[in-house]
Amino acid sequence: MELQSEIREALSDERFGRYLTACSNNVEKACTLYLWNMQVSSAFFPWLSVAEVVLRNRIHLALSTVHGSEWPWANGFERTLPQAKSHGFSLLEELQNTRKKHERGLQTGKVIADLKFAFWQQMLKKNQESPLWNRHLFTAFPNLDRTLSVRDNRETVYQRVDKIRELRNRIAHHEPIFNRDLKGHYQNIIKLIGICHSQEFIDWFKQGQQVGRQPLLEFFLSNKP
């Protein structure tokens, strides 16, 4: 079988067709773009990973301040969670189902690791302003703009996290991301980390991703076919 035909068969016409369309039906260019899409997706993973870890640890800090280190089992925290589902997701159900697995010894760290990304995003919604964020938003995110209101800052953080979630899901499902503002996504991740930690921390993480003179992700973003 001719290689180009085999590639199309392996990837499916529907999936590969998006790359062909973007490359004016030039198969060779579409193959190059497909490989670049995989490479840049892989290079995003360390940034998505550290963004999620940082986010959940900062929210954990705020929750611990209010409800103690065993907050997943605190009745006071549970009462702040809405009963209704939002877009098919329930904060309360997610908490209850996850903590059941770690009740022996009340292992908060394992609950934190197992909670879905959606849980942390939903914790940034308006309904948590009164019980949590009005007093502790700057505890969790110390580098926010303090000239802005809690509501405006919280909404900004929520939107940044939502953008990260959307990119994370597309990459996890092996979807094309070549047609997105990937430099904007990269800056959004850096800005989220930056409201939590110092530039020195960001530079340290960049160095860990470095190949040659620049971080791997920046290399791929600068060399899109």
mmCIF file of C-alpha atoms in Angstrom:
data_model
loop_
_atom_site.group_PDB
_atom_site.id
_atom_site.type_symbol
_atom_site.label_atom_id
_atom_site.label_comp_id
_atom_site.label_asym_id
_atom_site.label_seq_id
_atom_site.Cartn_x
_atom_site.Cartn_y
_atom_site.Cartn_z
ATOM 1 C CA MET A 1 0.000 0.000 0.000
ATOM 2 C CA GLU A 2 1.266 3.474 -0.847
ATOM 3 C CA LEU A 3 2.347 5.307 2.322
ATOM 4 C CA GLN A 4 0.014 8.282 1.861
ATOM 5 C CA SER A 5 -2.951 5.959 1.396
ATOM 6 C CA GLU A 6 -1.934 3.987 4.463
ATOM 7 C CA ILE A 7 -1.680 7.170 6.517
ATOM 8 C CA ARG A 8 -5.171 8.222 5.470
ATOM 9 C CA GLU A 9 -6.532 4.768 6.267
ATOM 10 C CA ALA A 10 -4.835 4.696 9.669
ATOM 11 C CA LEU A 11 -6.010 8.158 10.698
ATOM 12 C CA SER A 12 -9.451 8.006 9.016
ATOM 13 C CA ASP A 13 -10.636 10.326 6.266
ATOM 14 C CA GLU A 14 -12.749 12.299 8.723
ATOM 15 C CA ARG A 15 -9.808 13.086 11.033
ATOM 16 C CA PHE A 16 -7.185 13.560 8.352
ATOM 17 C CA GLY A 17 -9.611 15.529 6.213
ATOM 18 C CA ARG A 18 -9.371 18.518 8.561
ATOM 19 C CA TYR A 19 -5.649 18.718 7.914
ATOM 20 C CA LEU A 20 -6.131 18.268 4.180
ATOM 21 C CA THR A 21 -8.623 21.131 4.117
ATOM 22 C CA ALA A 22 -6.217 23.359 6.022
ATOM 23 C CA CYS A 23 -3.462 22.504 3.536
ATOM 24 C CA SER A 24 -5.535 22.926 0.336
ATOM 25 C CA ASN A 25 -5.610 19.137 -0.183
ATOM 26 C CA ASN A 26 -1.821 18.875 -0.270
ATOM 27 C CA VAL A 27 -1.286 15.468 1.342
ATOM 28 C CA GLU A 28 2.392 15.978 2.116
ATOM 29 C CA LYS A 29 1.742 19.293 3.875
ATOM 30 C CA ALA A 30 -1.230 17.783 5.711
ATOM 31 C CA CYS A 31 0.987 14.972 7.019
ATOM 32 C CA THR A 32 3.539 17.500 8.250
ATOM 33 C CA LEU A 33 0.798 19.524 9.953
ATOM 34 C CA TYR A 34 -0.620 16.394 11.596
ATOM 35 C CA LEU A 35 2.762 15.492 13.076
ATOM 36 C CA TRP A 36 3.287 19.078 14.263
ATOM 37 C CA ASN A 37 -0.149 19.027 15.905
ATOM 38 C CA MET A 38 0.877 15.906 17.850
ATOM 39 C CA GLN A 39 4.207 17.445 18.834
ATOM 40 C CA VAL A 40 2.781 20.747 20.045
ATOM 41 C CA SER A 41 0.009 18.887 21.911
ATOM 42 C CA SER A 42 2.617 16.808 23.723
ATOM 43 C CA ALA A 43 4.623 19.937 24.546
ATOM 44 C CA PHE A 44 1.545 21.480 26.168
ATOM 45 C CA PHE A 45 1.091 18.584 28.597
ATOM 46 C CA PRO A 46 3.707 19.630 31.197
ATOM 47 C CA TRP A 47 2.180 23.125 31.302
ATOM 48 C CA LEU A 48 -1.348 21.798 31.631
ATOM 49 C CA SER A 49 -0.163 19.451 34.353
ATOM 50 C CA VAL A 50 1.563 22.110 36.446
ATOM 51 C CA ALA A 51 -1.360 24.499 35.968
ATOM 52 C CA GLU A 52 -3.784 21.901 37.365
ATOM 53 C CA VAL A 53 -1.525 20.993 40.284
ATOM 54 C CA VAL A 54 -0.971 24.652 41.166
ATOM 55 C CA LEU A 55 -4.700 25.446 40.877
ATOM 56 C CA ARG A 56 -5.916 22.645 43.097
ATOM 57 C CA ASN A 57 -3.224 23.310 45.720
ATOM 58 C CA ARG A 58 -4.135 27.001 45.882
ATOM 59 C CA ILE A 59 -7.836 26.198 46.319
ATOM 60 C CA HIS A 60 -6.868 23.571 48.900
ATOM 61 C CA LEU A 61 -5.034 26.310 50.794
ATOM 62 C CA ALA A 62 -8.127 28.521 50.886
ATOM 63 C CA LEU A 63 -10.423 25.639 51.868
ATOM 64 C CA SER A 64 -8.040 24.554 54.623
ATOM 65 C CA THR A 65 -8.003 28.081 55.999
ATOM 66 C CA VAL A 66 -11.790 28.010 56.365
ATOM 67 C CA HIS A 67 -12.611 24.352 57.060
ATOM 68 C CA GLY A 68 -9.352 22.796 58.249
ATOM 69 C CA SER A 69 -7.018 20.339 56.547
ATOM 70 C CA GLU A 70 -9.721 17.649 56.405
ATOM 71 C CA TRP A 71 -12.123 19.897 54.485
ATOM 72 C CA PRO A 72 -13.424 17.105 52.198
ATOM 73 C CA TRP A 73 -15.217 15.707 55.272
ATOM 74 C CA ALA A 74 -16.276 19.051 56.782
ATOM 75 C CA ASN A 75 -20.056 19.441 57.013
ATOM 76 C CA GLY A 76 -19.659 23.208 56.804
ATOM 77 C CA PHE A 77 -17.964 22.923 53.425
ATOM 78 C CA GLU A 78 -20.457 20.380 52.130
ATOM 79 C CA ARG A 79 -23.320 22.754 52.929
ATOM 80 C CA THR A 80 -21.812 25.403 50.632
ATOM 81 C CA LEU A 81 -22.022 23.133 47.600
ATOM 82 C CA PRO A 82 -25.069 23.406 45.306
ATOM 83 C CA GLN A 83 -27.427 20.447 45.139
ATOM 84 C CA ALA A 84 -28.208 20.958 41.466
ATOM 85 C CA LYS A 85 -25.958 19.885 38.618
ATOM 86 C CA SER A 86 -24.284 22.446 36.386
ATOM 87 C CA HIS A 87 -23.848 21.254 32.788
ATOM 88 C CA GLY A 88 -24.294 17.689 33.997
ATOM 89 C CA PHE A 89 -21.701 18.006 36.781
ATOM 90 C CA SER A 90 -22.384 18.052 40.519
ATOM 91 C CA LEU A 91 -19.770 19.413 42.914
ATOM 92 C CA LEU A 92 -21.458 17.658 45.809
ATOM 93 C CA GLU A 93 -21.628 14.267 44.100
ATOM 94 C CA GLU A 94 -18.036 14.535 42.921
ATOM 95 C CA LEU A 95 -16.840 15.310 46.443
ATOM 96 C CA GLN A 96 -18.899 12.563 48.061
ATOM 97 C CA ASN A 97 -17.933 9.896 45.527
ATOM 98 C CA THR A 98 -14.235 10.779 45.630
ATOM 99 C CA ARG A 99 -13.834 10.979 49.396
ATOM 100 C CA LYS A 100 -15.468 7.571 49.864
ATOM 101 C CA LYS A 101 -12.351 6.015 48.365
ATOM 102 C CA HIS A 102 -10.082 7.685 50.911
ATOM 103 C CA GLU A 103 -12.059 7.704 54.152
ATOM 104 C CA ARG A 104 -9.595 5.443 55.927
ATOM 105 C CA GLY A 105 -7.272 7.899 57.617
ATOM 106 C CA LEU A 106 -9.078 10.847 55.985
ATOM 107 C CA GLN A 107 -6.463 11.175 53.238
ATOM 108 C CA THR A 108 -7.049 14.700 51.966
ATOM 109 C CA GLY A 109 -4.061 14.603 49.607
ATOM 110 C CA LYS A 110 -5.464 11.617 47.752
ATOM 111 C CA VAL A 111 -8.884 13.245 47.499
ATOM 112 C CA ILE A 112 -7.265 16.342 45.995
ATOM 113 C CA ALA A 113 -5.432 14.230 43.423
ATOM 114 C CA ASP A 114 -8.561 12.279 42.455
ATOM 115 C CA LEU A 115 -11.052 15.136 42.141
ATOM 116 C CA LYS A 116 -11.825 15.989 38.538
ATOM 117 C CA PHE A 117 -10.553 19.183 36.967
ATOM 118 C CA ALA A 118 -14.175 20.286 36.671
ATOM 119 C CA PHE A 119 -14.441 20.293 40.472
ATOM 120 C CA TRP A 120 -11.700 22.904 40.816
ATOM 121 C CA GLN A 121 -13.146 25.005 38.028
ATOM 122 C CA GLN A 122 -16.635 24.891 39.543
ATOM 123 C CA MET A 123 -15.183 26.011 42.877
ATOM 124 C CA LEU A 124 -14.426 29.337 41.186
ATOM 125 C CA LYS A 125 -18.078 30.056 40.408
ATOM 126 C CA LYS A 126 -20.104 32.883 41.897
ATOM 127 C CA ASN A 127 -21.832 30.671 44.477
ATOM 128 C CA GLN A 128 -18.522 30.292 46.333
ATOM 129 C CA GLU A 129 -17.930 34.036 46.684
ATOM 130 C CA SER A 130 -19.683 34.417 50.041
ATOM 131 C CA PRO A 131 -18.503 31.213 51.752
ATOM 132 C CA LEU A 132 -14.930 31.303 50.426
ATOM 133 C CA TRP A 133 -13.643 33.915 48.023
ATOM 134 C CA ASN A 134 -14.759 37.205 49.571
ATOM 135 C CA ARG A 135 -12.255 36.633 52.361
ATOM 136 C CA HIS A 136 -9.736 34.243 50.827
ATOM 137 C CA LEU A 137 -9.353 34.948 47.106
ATOM 138 C CA PHE A 138 -6.040 36.720 47.690
ATOM 139 C CA THR A 139 -4.946 33.924 50.007
ATOM 140 C CA ALA A 140 -5.197 31.506 47.113
ATOM 141 C CA PHE A 141 -4.124 33.885 44.361
ATOM 142 C CA PRO A 142 -1.808 36.460 45.958
ATOM 143 C CA ASN A 143 -0.684 38.111 42.721
ATOM 144 C CA LEU A 144 -4.121 39.172 41.503
ATOM 145 C CA ASP A 145 -4.779 42.839 40.780
ATOM 146 C CA ARG A 146 -5.931 44.181 44.150
ATOM 147 C CA THR A 147 -7.390 47.302 42.550
ATOM 148 C CA LEU A 148 -10.144 45.094 41.101
ATOM 149 C CA SER A 149 -13.083 43.675 43.034
ATOM 150 C CA VAL A 150 -13.210 40.114 44.315
ATOM 151 C CA ARG A 151 -15.967 39.381 41.813
ATOM 152 C CA ASP A 152 -13.996 40.693 38.819
ATOM 153 C CA ASN A 153 -10.847 38.868 39.898
ATOM 154 C CA ARG A 154 -12.707 35.629 40.579
ATOM 155 C CA GLU A 155 -14.384 35.794 37.176
ATOM 156 C CA THR A 156 -11.017 36.390 35.511
ATOM 157 C CA VAL A 157 -9.546 33.328 37.216
ATOM 158 C CA TYR A 158 -12.614 31.276 36.284
ATOM 159 C CA GLN A 159 -12.312 32.260 32.615
ATOM 160 C CA ARG A 160 -8.611 31.434 32.557
ATOM 161 C CA VAL A 161 -9.299 28.017 34.045
ATOM 162 C CA ASP A 162 -12.159 27.413 31.620
ATOM 163 C CA LYS A 163 -9.868 28.135 28.687
ATOM 164 C CA ILE A 164 -7.299 25.707 30.083
ATOM 165 C CA ARG A 165 -9.970 23.034 30.600
ATOM 166 C CA GLU A 166 -11.165 23.382 27.026
ATOM 167 C CA LEU A 167 -7.639 23.035 25.589
ATOM 168 C CA ARG A 168 -6.852 20.171 27.963
ATOM 169 C CA ASN A 169 -9.915 18.243 26.811
ATOM 170 C CA ARG A 170 -9.153 18.717 23.121
ATOM 171 C CA ILE A 171 -5.596 17.495 23.565
ATOM 172 C CA ALA A 172 -6.703 14.552 25.715
ATOM 173 C CA HIS A 173 -9.101 13.471 22.953
ATOM 174 C CA HIS A 174 -6.407 13.853 20.265
ATOM 175 C CA GLU A 175 -8.299 16.613 18.509
ATOM 176 C CA PRO A 176 -6.718 19.178 16.154
ATOM 177 C CA ILE A 177 -5.498 22.311 17.901
ATOM 178 C CA PHE A 178 -3.446 23.757 15.032
ATOM 179 C CA ASN A 179 -6.216 26.208 14.126
ATOM 180 C CA ARG A 180 -6.363 27.758 17.605
ATOM 181 C CA ASP A 181 -4.548 30.687 19.127
ATOM 182 C CA LEU A 182 -1.964 28.466 20.785
ATOM 183 C CA LYS A 183 0.353 31.307 21.749
ATOM 184 C CA GLY A 184 -2.627 32.871 23.496
ATOM 185 C CA HIS A 185 -3.339 29.579 25.281
ATOM 186 C CA TYR A 186 0.283 29.383 26.399
ATOM 187 C CA GLN A 187 0.184 32.916 27.781
ATOM 188 C CA ASN A 188 -3.102 32.147 29.532
ATOM 189 C CA ILE A 189 -1.488 29.210 31.354
ATOM 190 C CA ILE A 190 1.492 31.346 32.348
ATOM 191 C CA LYS A 191 -0.824 34.086 33.629
ATOM 192 C CA LEU A 192 -2.766 31.596 35.753
ATOM 193 C CA ILE A 193 0.441 30.295 37.289
ATOM 194 C CA GLY A 194 1.633 33.892 37.669
ATOM 195 C CA ILE A 195 -1.267 34.912 39.904
ATOM 196 C CA CYS A 196 -0.252 32.087 42.235
ATOM 197 C CA HIS A 197 3.532 32.084 42.110
ATOM 198 C CA SER A 198 6.573 34.176 41.245
ATOM 199 C CA GLN A 199 8.248 34.759 37.905
ATOM 200 C CA GLU A 200 11.196 32.851 39.350
ATOM 201 C CA PHE A 201 8.971 29.769 39.697
ATOM 202 C CA ILE A 202 7.777 30.134 36.089
ATOM 203 C CA ASP A 203 11.359 30.530 34.842
ATOM 204 C CA TRP A 204 12.389 27.433 36.797
ATOM 205 C CA PHE A 205 9.629 25.418 35.144
ATOM 206 C CA LYS A 206 10.529 26.769 31.700
ATOM 207 C CA GLN A 207 14.116 25.666 32.194
ATOM 208 C CA GLY A 208 12.906 22.169 32.946
ATOM 209 C CA GLN A 209 11.205 22.063 29.541
ATOM 210 C CA GLN A 210 14.127 23.558 27.678
ATOM 211 C CA VAL A 211 15.667 22.004 24.577
ATOM 212 C CA GLY A 212 18.544 24.066 23.283
ATOM 213 C CA ARG A 213 17.927 27.738 23.961
ATOM 214 C CA GLN A 214 14.159 27.744 24.411
ATOM 215 C CA PRO A 215 11.417 25.692 26.049
ATOM 216 C CA LEU A 216 10.122 22.900 23.841
ATOM 217 C CA LEU A 217 6.623 24.363 23.603
ATOM 218 C CA GLU A 218 7.936 27.744 22.538
ATOM 219 C CA PHE A 219 10.064 26.027 19.888
ATOM 220 C CA PHE A 220 7.053 24.291 18.345
ATOM 221 C CA LEU A 221 4.896 27.425 18.574
ATOM 222 C CA SER A 222 7.584 29.334 16.675
ATOM 223 C CA ASN A 223 7.953 26.647 14.002
ATOM 224 C CA LYS A 224 4.445 25.859 12.839
ATOM 225 C CA PRO A 225 4.519 24.426 9.314
#
